[in-house]
Amino acid sequence: MARPLIAGNWKMNLRLSEAISLAEAVRREAEKADGPDLLLCPPFPFLAAVGEALRGSRVALGAQTLHPEPKGAYTGEVAGEMLAEVGCRFAIVGHSERRQHFREDNAAVAARVRAAHRARLAALVCVGETLPEREEGRTLEVVERQAGAALEAHPSDVASVTVAYEPVWAIGTGRIATVEQAAEAHQAIRRLVRETRPSARDVRVLYGGSVTPDTAPALLAHPEVDGALVGGASLKADSFLAIVRAVPKARLGRSA
Ligand code: PGA
């Protein structure tokens, strides 16, 4: 079983001073107790300062997206190589907000997964169905298609794979998947990883979508759930750290 990961996706939120205080609070928690692996994904302009606040700690830095090309005339975009240079170890890829507002389809997601690997960043791939897709009984079909496209873009000898199952209807809505709904999707994703990337020994399937200190304990207690990708509740130290502390001690035995 992989060591759990709790990741904060700050999206387009916070002031710089708030971002640094939050990073420092997470860093203090990481120093204090044996806990899950931790990842913070600030907006681009805050990456370097937050990276500085986290330097030497076991809290990893991640970007919220990246451009598929390593450099060039792409005004406004940021390359994986640049993110690695400012200390990122992860990049979120395929978040539903990118798919919806920036028209990133499965091919665009796959291109970003390739770009992340080229820049030696771990891709945190997000997949998830919309409410109409769930109501039509197409959840697993959608999740498998999205995860399949992203997995094919991972190198065939990849050692670790991180996927977040985030039902679109649960993101920022206060509605949350039941533990059974999450476990079913997680199982399907894990099966697909095993089939398509058998070299991956460290496979983490996170849950995301309205995770709060109240909803986290039941989700994180399920053996199919290897952690959480947290949006709204990651913007305040007390709620994020309450989620971090909700990871059952029994899951913390081994390092990934
Ligand atoms: P939320 O966002 O926790 O605010 O629902 C999760 C995400 O979008 O990753």
Short mmCIF file of C-alpha atoms in Angstrom, two decimals, residues 66-72 74 78-84 110-123 153-155:
data_model
loop_
_atom_site.label_atom_id
_atom_site.label_comp_id
_atom_site.label_asym_id
_atom_site.label_seq_id
_atom_site.Cartn_x
_atom_site.Cartn_y
_atom_site.Cartn_z
CA LEU A 66 1.91 23.32 -17.17
CA HIS A 67 2.27 23.89 -20.89
CA PRO A 68 3.14 20.89 -23.11
CA GLU A 69 6.13 22.60 -24.75
CA PRO A 70 9.49 23.11 -23.03
CA LYS A 71 9.82 26.73 -24.26
CA GLY A 72 8.78 29.08 -27.02
CA TYR A 74 3.38 30.79 -25.87
CA VAL A 78 4.65 28.17 -18.12
CA ALA A 79 6.84 25.18 -19.03
CA GLY A 80 7.48 22.16 -16.82
CA GLU A 81 11.21 22.86 -16.92
CA MET A 82 10.58 26.29 -15.37
CA LEU A 83 8.44 24.75 -12.64
CA ALA A 84 11.14 22.21 -11.82
CA ALA A 110 -1.79 13.40 -22.26
CA ALA A 111 0.53 16.02 -23.79
CA ARG A 112 0.90 17.64 -20.36
CA VAL A 113 1.61 14.31 -18.68
CA ARG A 114 4.44 13.77 -21.23
CA ALA A 115 5.71 17.29 -20.60
CA ALA A 116 5.69 16.72 -16.84
CA HIS A 117 7.80 13.56 -17.17
CA ARG A 118 10.20 15.27 -19.54
CA ALA A 119 10.72 17.95 -16.88
CA ARG A 120 11.04 15.26 -14.15
CA LEU A 121 7.82 16.34 -12.47
CA ALA A 122 5.34 13.81 -11.13
CA ALA A 123 1.98 14.30 -12.85
CA ALA A 153 1.38 9.14 -21.72
CA HIS A 154 3.36 7.96 -18.69
CA PRO A 155 6.64 6.32 -19.70
#
